[in-house]
């Protein structure tokens, strides 16, 4: 009886062990296929990193690696992983159950921040976040001096700021150009390419360009288009210390019976206080008037003037060679001041019809303006495919019939 009882006890223990083993096996299998996870993955056990990245950002074609100390499964990852902005992705299992690759199905957007969040609590809470910024396109962001800047010191350096610092510095000389040509050396300061000229000339317009094709260091990107900017250096200091004035030297038109009036600009109070021995006197001016023989010569002269960029100091101070023209008049006069900054030059009489250049001199400061005197006035309107020119007679105040337009 004792032997029989002992055998029954052994069988009972064996049965219990077998049942426990079966439950353990079922639990293991269910856990493996993701039906449940006995403990949530804690934040410290999870990491996400981009496989293709450097200090300038992540590559737009990168994949991400999600790893944890505990086993993971695809179902659980898709339930707990959040991506903003969203993108579709595939999951690829790594070498073990603790690692998965997150593979975007499409190329990521350049220069954008993506946030990957993992809900470690399994309660709809984003408890752990990773932020990644994609690399931007390789381009120029800005320059120094800025585009169309004037009065730039002649000892300035020239800086070009790129969107990333890993440009191929060794090839800069093949893509950088400055006109007029200047000798100098290059330096790199992170994203900044610096050209240090040996010498810049005063009162000169310089154009700097970096040609398309300038590559990044890894060779994966290059400038898609040329970047170019111009600036003008300051005039000589001795020129700045003398009396100067500006004048609107755009083409001016006047009627035959109308005395020309020109507008000039200078700070009167400054020169009264600082520049003249007799502070109560406004500087006088002398005008020399020259004739062009016909409109062809006049148009050619205007084309030479207009070739200078209108944003430059040189455009305001441009002086043409008038030695080949006929001088038709000379006279002296005074500025008529409206306020401390705005002044007028009023010719003593009307001019005959024709094409003129007037040279105005105040001390050593010389300015030139171009005048057209005619009783015909025109209006031009251009559309994409057609245009209209309206010609009117100022005397009759009527349209001009059968006018020739050249």
Short mmCIF file of C-alpha atoms in Angstrom, two decimals:
data_model
loop_
_atom_site.label_atom_id
_atom_site.label_comp_id
_atom_site.label_asym_id
_atom_site.label_seq_id
_atom_site.Cartn_x
_atom_site.Cartn_y
_atom_site.Cartn_z
CA UNK A 1 0.00 0.00 0.00
CA UNK A 2 2.81 2.37 0.79
CA UNK A 3 4.50 1.49 -2.50
CA UNK A 4 1.26 2.13 -4.37
CA UNK A 5 0.74 5.52 -2.66
CA UNK A 6 4.29 6.49 -3.41
CA UNK A 7 3.86 5.66 -7.12
CA UNK A 8 0.69 7.76 -7.26
CA UNK A 9 2.50 10.72 -5.75
CA UNK A 10 5.29 10.42 -8.30
CA UNK A 11 2.77 10.34 -11.14
CA UNK A 12 1.01 13.41 -9.73
CA UNK A 13 4.26 15.36 -9.51
CA UNK A 14 5.23 14.34 -13.05
CA UNK A 15 1.83 15.44 -14.33
CA UNK A 16 2.15 18.82 -12.65
CA UNK A 17 5.63 19.32 -14.08
CA UNK A 18 4.35 18.41 -17.54
CA UNK A 19 1.41 20.86 -17.24
CA UNK A 20 3.71 23.65 -16.10
CA UNK A 21 6.09 22.93 -18.98
CA UNK A 22 3.20 23.02 -21.46
CA UNK A 23 1.95 26.36 -20.12
CA UNK A 24 5.48 27.77 -20.25
CA UNK A 25 5.84 26.65 -23.87
CA UNK A 26 2.49 28.18 -24.84
CA UNK A 27 3.38 31.43 -23.05
CA UNK A 28 6.72 31.58 -24.82
CA UNK A 29 5.15 31.00 -28.24
CA UNK A 30 2.39 33.59 -27.68
CA UNK A 31 4.93 36.09 -26.46
CA UNK A 32 7.10 35.45 -29.53
CA UNK A 33 4.26 36.06 -31.96
CA UNK A 34 3.32 39.26 -30.14
CA UNK A 35 -0.07 38.43 -28.67
CA UNK A 36 1.10 39.83 -25.38
CA UNK A 37 4.24 41.11 -23.72
CA UNK A 38 4.71 40.25 -20.09
CA UNK A 39 6.48 43.53 -19.22
CA UNK A 40 6.61 46.84 -21.07
CA UNK A 41 9.94 47.95 -22.51
CA UNK A 42 11.23 50.74 -20.31
CA UNK A 43 12.56 53.96 -21.80
CA UNK A 44 16.17 53.33 -20.85
CA UNK A 45 16.18 50.10 -22.85
CA UNK A 46 15.13 51.62 -26.20
CA UNK A 47 17.29 53.48 -28.73
CA UNK A 48 16.64 54.76 -32.24
CA UNK A 49 19.36 56.11 -34.53
CA UNK A 50 19.72 56.98 -38.22
CA UNK A 51 22.11 54.79 -40.17
CA UNK A 52 23.19 57.51 -42.62
CA UNK A 53 24.08 60.70 -40.79
CA UNK A 54 26.87 63.13 -40.02
CA UNK A 55 27.15 66.48 -38.26
CA UNK A 56 25.20 68.22 -41.04
CA UNK A 57 22.14 65.99 -40.56
CA UNK A 58 20.68 62.68 -41.71
CA UNK A 59 20.62 61.55 -45.30
CA UNK A 60 17.25 61.78 -47.05
CA UNK A 61 17.53 58.09 -47.99
CA UNK A 62 18.54 56.82 -44.57
CA UNK A 63 16.90 54.03 -42.60
CA UNK A 64 16.55 53.98 -38.81
CA UNK A 65 17.50 51.27 -36.31
CA UNK A 66 15.24 50.55 -33.32
CA UNK A 67 16.85 48.40 -30.64
CA UNK A 68 15.93 47.36 -27.09
CA UNK A 69 17.24 45.15 -24.29
CA UNK A 70 14.11 43.02 -24.49
CA UNK A 71 12.74 41.11 -27.48
CA UNK A 72 10.63 43.15 -29.93
CA UNK A 73 8.12 42.16 -32.57
CA UNK A 74 6.71 43.90 -35.61
CA UNK A 75 3.18 44.10 -34.28
CA UNK A 76 4.29 45.75 -31.06
CA UNK A 77 6.52 48.24 -32.90
CA UNK A 78 3.73 49.36 -35.22
CA UNK A 79 1.45 49.84 -32.21
CA UNK A 80 3.91 51.92 -30.22
CA UNK A 81 6.00 53.80 -32.81
CA UNK A 82 4.82 57.26 -33.88
CA UNK A 83 6.46 59.31 -36.68
CA UNK A 84 5.93 63.04 -37.29
CA UNK A 85 5.68 64.15 -40.03
CA UNK A 86 4.34 60.75 -40.97
CA UNK A 87 5.91 58.55 -43.61
CA UNK A 88 5.19 55.00 -44.69
CA UNK A 89 7.83 52.48 -43.74
CA UNK A 90 8.79 48.82 -43.81
CA UNK A 91 10.18 46.91 -40.85
CA UNK A 92 13.09 44.55 -41.27
CA UNK A 93 14.22 42.31 -38.44
CA UNK A 94 17.84 42.58 -37.43
CA UNK A 95 20.27 39.88 -36.36
CA UNK A 96 18.23 39.16 -33.23
CA UNK A 97 14.79 39.79 -31.72
CA UNK A 98 15.98 43.00 -30.06
CA UNK A 99 16.59 45.02 -33.25
CA UNK A 100 14.53 46.20 -36.22
CA UNK A 101 15.29 48.50 -39.15
CA UNK A 102 12.72 51.18 -39.97
CA UNK A 103 12.97 51.71 -43.74
CA UNK A 104 11.06 54.71 -45.21
CA UNK A 105 9.28 53.77 -48.42
CA UNK A 106 10.01 57.16 -49.98
CA UNK A 107 12.85 59.66 -49.85
CA UNK A 108 12.59 62.03 -46.89
CA UNK A 109 12.12 65.76 -47.44
CA UNK A 110 15.26 67.89 -47.42
CA UNK A 111 15.97 70.26 -44.52
CA UNK A 112 13.12 68.94 -42.36
CA UNK A 113 12.90 67.73 -38.76
CA UNK A 114 11.41 64.26 -38.17
CA UNK A 115 10.43 63.08 -34.68
CA UNK A 116 10.21 59.35 -33.89
CA UNK A 117 8.37 58.56 -30.65
CA UNK A 118 8.14 55.20 -28.85
CA UNK A 119 5.29 54.58 -26.40
CA UNK A 120 7.13 52.52 -23.82
CA UNK A 121 4.19 52.46 -21.42
CA UNK A 122 1.84 50.90 -23.97
CA UNK A 123 -0.80 53.38 -22.78
CA UNK A 124 -0.88 55.78 -25.70
CA UNK A 125 1.78 58.01 -24.21
CA UNK A 126 4.80 59.13 -26.22
CA UNK A 127 7.35 58.73 -23.47
CA UNK A 128 10.53 58.76 -25.52
CA UNK A 129 11.34 60.94 -28.54
CA UNK A 130 14.17 61.20 -31.05
CA UNK A 131 14.47 64.19 -33.39
CA UNK A 132 16.39 64.02 -36.66
CA UNK A 133 16.96 66.79 -39.21
CA UNK A 134 17.53 65.87 -42.82
CA UNK A 135 20.32 67.52 -44.75
CA UNK A 136 19.32 70.50 -46.87
CA UNK A 137 20.29 70.91 -50.48
CA UNK A 138 23.82 72.20 -50.98
CA UNK A 139 23.39 75.89 -51.73
CA UNK A 140 24.62 79.38 -50.86
CA UNK A 141 22.70 81.04 -48.03
CA UNK A 142 24.24 84.52 -48.02
CA UNK A 143 27.30 86.59 -48.77
CA UNK A 144 29.33 89.41 -47.30
CA UNK A 145 29.43 92.08 -48.64
CA UNK A 146 25.75 91.72 -49.40
CA UNK A 147 24.37 91.92 -52.91
CA UNK A 148 24.50 95.45 -54.39
CA UNK A 149 26.16 96.96 -51.34
CA UNK A 150 28.05 100.24 -51.76
CA UNK A 151 30.73 102.14 -49.86
CA UNK A 152 32.39 98.83 -48.95
CA UNK A 153 35.80 99.29 -47.22
CA UNK A 154 38.72 98.29 -49.42
CA UNK A 155 40.15 96.13 -46.62
CA UNK A 156 37.04 93.92 -46.47
CA UNK A 157 37.10 90.16 -46.66
CA UNK A 158 34.63 88.35 -48.90
CA UNK A 159 32.51 85.64 -47.27
CA UNK A 160 30.15 83.12 -48.82
CA UNK A 161 27.95 81.12 -46.43
CA UNK A 162 26.92 77.65 -47.60
CA UNK A 163 24.10 75.49 -46.26
CA UNK A 164 26.60 72.91 -45.03
CA UNK A 165 30.22 72.99 -43.96
CA UNK A 166 31.45 69.86 -45.72
CA UNK A 167 32.10 71.55 -49.07
CA UNK A 168 35.20 70.51 -50.99
CA UNK A 169 37.60 73.27 -49.95
CA UNK A 170 40.39 71.80 -52.08
CA UNK A 171 38.45 72.63 -55.26
CA UNK A 172 37.43 76.19 -54.40
CA UNK A 173 39.96 77.72 -56.79
CA UNK A 174 38.32 75.97 -59.75
CA UNK A 175 34.89 77.46 -59.06
CA UNK A 176 35.51 80.86 -57.45
CA UNK A 177 35.88 83.98 -59.60
CA UNK A 178 36.18 87.70 -58.85
CA UNK A 179 36.05 90.39 -61.52
CA UNK A 180 38.14 92.54 -61.89
CA UNK A 181 40.66 89.85 -61.00
CA UNK A 182 42.24 90.14 -57.56
CA UNK A 183 44.91 88.00 -55.92
CA UNK A 184 44.21 86.61 -52.47
CA UNK A 185 43.88 83.52 -50.31
CA UNK A 186 41.03 81.29 -49.14
CA UNK A 187 40.04 80.20 -45.64
CA UNK A 188 37.24 77.98 -44.34
CA UNK A 189 35.39 78.68 -41.10
CA UNK A 190 32.72 75.98 -40.76
CA UNK A 191 30.03 76.90 -43.33
CA UNK A 192 31.83 80.09 -44.36
CA UNK A 193 34.19 80.28 -47.32
CA UNK A 194 36.36 83.37 -46.89
CA UNK A 195 38.41 85.05 -49.61
CA UNK A 196 40.96 87.55 -48.30
CA UNK A 197 42.04 89.88 -51.13
CA UNK A 198 45.56 91.23 -51.27
CA UNK A 199 44.18 94.60 -52.36
CA UNK A 200 40.87 96.04 -53.52
CA UNK A 201 40.74 99.32 -55.43
CA UNK A 202 38.67 102.30 -54.31
CA UNK A 203 35.49 103.20 -56.19
CA UNK A 204 35.38 99.89 -58.06
CA UNK A 205 32.51 97.51 -58.82
CA UNK A 206 33.47 93.89 -58.10
CA UNK A 207 31.49 90.83 -59.14
CA UNK A 208 32.03 87.55 -57.26
CA UNK A 209 30.69 84.21 -58.44
CA UNK A 210 30.82 80.54 -57.47
CA UNK A 211 30.13 78.39 -60.51
CA UNK A 212 27.52 75.64 -60.63
CA UNK A 213 28.94 72.20 -59.94
CA UNK A 214 31.00 73.16 -56.87
CA UNK A 215 30.82 69.86 -54.92
CA UNK A 216 30.27 68.79 -51.37
CA UNK A 217 33.09 66.84 -49.81
CA UNK A 218 31.34 63.48 -50.16
CA UNK A 219 30.61 64.22 -53.82
CA UNK A 220 26.90 63.47 -53.38
CA UNK A 221 25.75 67.06 -53.93
CA UNK A 222 26.88 70.10 -55.88
CA UNK A 223 25.66 73.64 -56.45
CA UNK A 224 22.83 73.40 -58.95
CA UNK A 225 23.26 76.94 -60.25
CA UNK A 226 25.86 79.68 -60.20
CA UNK A 227 25.77 82.13 -57.29
CA UNK A 228 26.85 85.66 -58.11
CA UNK A 229 26.80 89.02 -56.37
CA UNK A 230 28.30 92.47 -56.91
CA UNK A 231 29.40 95.26 -54.59
CA UNK A 232 31.11 98.61 -54.89
CA UNK A 233 34.05 99.77 -52.80
CA UNK A 234 34.12 103.20 -51.17
CA UNK A 235 35.67 106.17 -52.98
CA UNK A 236 39.02 107.60 -51.94
CA UNK A 237 38.99 109.35 -48.57
CA UNK A 238 40.18 112.64 -50.02
CA UNK A 239 37.13 112.63 -52.31
CA UNK A 240 34.83 112.11 -49.34
CA UNK A 241 36.21 115.17 -47.55
CA UNK A 242 35.29 117.56 -50.37
CA UNK A 243 31.95 119.11 -51.19
CA UNK A 244 29.80 116.68 -53.15
CA UNK A 245 26.22 116.63 -54.32
CA UNK A 246 24.00 114.09 -56.02
CA UNK A 247 21.74 114.75 -58.95
CA UNK A 248 19.05 112.76 -60.68
CA UNK A 249 20.92 111.94 -63.89
CA UNK A 250 18.18 109.93 -65.55
CA UNK A 251 17.09 111.27 -68.93
CA UNK A 252 15.09 114.49 -68.42
CA UNK A 253 12.60 115.78 -70.99
CA UNK A 254 11.45 119.36 -71.40
CA UNK A 255 9.24 121.31 -73.79
CA UNK A 256 10.73 123.92 -76.10
CA UNK A 257 9.19 126.81 -74.14
CA UNK A 258 10.13 125.35 -70.73
CA UNK A 259 13.28 126.29 -68.82
CA UNK A 260 14.88 123.06 -67.55
CA UNK A 261 14.79 122.44 -63.81
CA UNK A 262 17.02 119.77 -62.22
CA UNK A 263 16.94 118.35 -58.70
CA UNK A 264 20.11 118.10 -56.60
CA UNK A 265 20.70 116.58 -53.17
CA UNK A 266 23.22 117.38 -50.44
CA UNK A 267 23.20 118.08 -46.70
CA UNK A 268 23.34 121.87 -46.66
CA UNK A 269 23.68 122.26 -42.90
CA UNK A 270 26.63 119.88 -42.78
CA UNK A 271 28.58 121.93 -45.30
CA UNK A 272 27.59 125.23 -43.74
CA UNK A 273 28.85 124.02 -40.37
CA UNK A 274 31.94 122.09 -41.42
CA UNK A 275 33.18 122.95 -44.87
CA UNK A 276 33.07 126.64 -45.69
CA UNK A 277 34.90 129.69 -44.38
CA UNK A 278 31.73 131.77 -44.94
CA UNK A 279 28.98 129.71 -43.29
CA UNK A 280 26.19 131.99 -44.55
CA UNK A 281 26.94 131.29 -48.22
CA UNK A 282 25.59 128.40 -50.31
CA UNK A 283 28.18 127.18 -52.85
CA UNK A 284 27.58 128.46 -56.40
CA UNK A 285 27.71 126.28 -59.49
CA UNK A 286 28.76 126.52 -63.13
CA UNK A 287 26.90 124.81 -65.98
CA UNK A 288 28.32 123.91 -69.40
CA UNK A 289 25.83 122.79 -72.04
CA UNK A 290 26.77 120.51 -74.96
CA UNK A 291 24.82 119.49 -78.10
CA UNK A 292 24.56 116.06 -79.75
CA UNK A 293 24.23 116.30 -83.51
CA UNK A 294 21.39 113.77 -83.73
CA UNK A 295 19.39 111.24 -81.74
CA UNK A 296 21.65 108.33 -82.84
CA UNK A 297 24.68 109.79 -81.05
CA UNK A 298 22.44 110.69 -78.12
CA UNK A 299 21.08 107.14 -77.77
CA UNK A 300 24.60 105.69 -77.94
CA UNK A 301 25.71 108.02 -75.14
CA UNK A 302 22.74 107.01 -72.99
CA UNK A 303 23.49 103.32 -73.59
CA UNK A 304 27.02 103.77 -72.23
CA UNK A 305 25.67 105.51 -69.13
CA UNK A 306 22.93 102.93 -68.54
CA UNK A 307 25.43 100.06 -68.75
CA UNK A 308 26.55 100.98 -65.23
CA UNK A 309 24.31 99.33 -62.57
CA UNK A 310 21.90 101.91 -61.24
CA UNK A 311 22.47 100.89 -57.60
CA UNK A 312 26.12 101.99 -57.63
CA UNK A 313 27.68 105.27 -56.62
CA UNK A 314 29.37 105.30 -60.02
CA UNK A 315 25.97 105.43 -61.71
CA UNK A 316 25.25 108.70 -59.91
CA UNK A 317 28.71 110.13 -60.62
CA UNK A 318 29.20 108.80 -64.16
CA UNK A 319 31.04 111.20 -66.44
CA UNK A 320 31.04 110.82 -70.21
CA UNK A 321 33.72 112.21 -72.51
CA UNK A 322 32.08 115.37 -73.88
CA UNK A 323 35.16 116.69 -75.69
CA UNK A 324 33.77 115.72 -79.11
CA UNK A 325 30.55 117.69 -78.66
CA UNK A 326 29.74 121.32 -79.44
CA UNK A 327 29.49 123.55 -76.37
CA UNK A 328 26.35 125.63 -76.86
CA UNK A 329 26.15 127.60 -73.61
CA UNK A 330 27.81 128.37 -70.27
CA UNK A 331 26.32 130.07 -67.22
CA UNK A 332 26.74 130.41 -63.47
CA UNK A 333 23.97 130.25 -60.90
CA UNK A 334 23.07 129.41 -57.33
CA UNK A 335 21.25 126.42 -55.88
CA UNK A 336 17.66 127.15 -54.92
CA UNK A 337 17.17 125.32 -51.62
CA UNK A 338 13.84 123.90 -50.53
CA UNK A 339 15.19 122.42 -47.31
CA UNK A 340 18.53 121.20 -45.99
CA UNK A 341 18.52 118.22 -48.33
CA UNK A 342 16.59 119.11 -51.52
CA UNK A 343 17.82 121.79 -53.92
CA UNK A 344 17.02 122.88 -57.46
CA UNK A 345 19.07 124.02 -60.44
CA UNK A 346 16.92 126.29 -62.61
CA UNK A 347 18.25 127.11 -66.07
CA UNK A 348 18.05 130.82 -66.94
CA UNK A 349 16.08 130.19 -70.14
CA UNK A 350 14.39 127.59 -72.31
CA UNK A 351 16.45 125.61 -74.83
CA UNK A 352 15.89 124.98 -78.54
CA UNK A 353 14.72 121.52 -79.55
CA UNK A 354 17.57 119.04 -79.48
CA UNK A 355 19.65 116.59 -77.48
CA UNK A 356 21.94 117.87 -74.73
CA UNK A 357 24.42 116.93 -72.03
CA UNK A 358 24.88 119.39 -69.17
CA UNK A 359 28.01 119.36 -67.02
CA UNK A 360 27.51 120.92 -63.59
CA UNK A 361 30.52 121.87 -61.50
CA UNK A 362 30.74 122.96 -57.86
CA UNK A 363 34.36 123.32 -56.88
CA UNK A 364 35.98 119.96 -57.69
CA UNK A 365 32.69 118.09 -57.76
CA UNK A 366 31.35 117.44 -61.27
CA UNK A 367 28.03 115.86 -62.27
CA UNK A 368 26.45 115.31 -65.67
CA UNK A 369 22.85 115.07 -66.83
CA UNK A 370 21.23 114.36 -70.22
CA UNK A 371 18.34 116.41 -71.60
CA UNK A 372 15.93 116.00 -74.47
CA UNK A 373 14.06 119.12 -75.52
CA UNK A 374 11.01 118.59 -77.73
CA UNK A 375 7.34 119.43 -78.03
CA UNK A 376 6.59 115.78 -78.66
CA UNK A 377 5.80 113.55 -75.73
CA UNK A 378 5.33 109.80 -75.79
CA UNK A 379 3.75 107.07 -73.72
CA UNK A 380 4.64 103.39 -74.14
CA UNK A 381 2.63 100.41 -72.87
CA UNK A 382 3.80 96.86 -73.52
CA UNK A 383 1.89 93.62 -73.10
CA UNK A 384 3.09 90.06 -73.54
CA UNK A 385 2.35 90.02 -77.27
CA UNK A 386 1.42 93.59 -78.25
CA UNK A 387 2.31 97.17 -77.38
CA UNK A 388 1.04 100.68 -77.94
CA UNK A 389 2.95 103.96 -78.36
CA UNK A 390 1.06 107.19 -77.87
CA UNK A 391 2.63 110.37 -79.33
CA UNK A 392 1.21 113.78 -78.42
CA UNK A 393 2.06 117.36 -79.39
CA UNK A 394 2.49 119.55 -76.30
CA UNK A 395 1.63 122.73 -78.15
CA UNK A 396 -1.55 121.57 -79.84
CA UNK A 397 -2.30 119.07 -77.07
CA UNK A 398 -3.39 116.62 -79.74
CA UNK A 399 -2.11 113.23 -80.96
CA UNK A 400 0.54 113.37 -83.70
CA UNK A 401 -0.77 111.96 -86.95
CA UNK A 402 1.46 109.57 -88.97
CA UNK A 403 4.34 109.79 -86.48
CA UNK A 404 7.45 107.79 -87.39
CA UNK A 405 8.60 105.49 -84.60
CA UNK A 406 12.15 104.13 -84.75
#
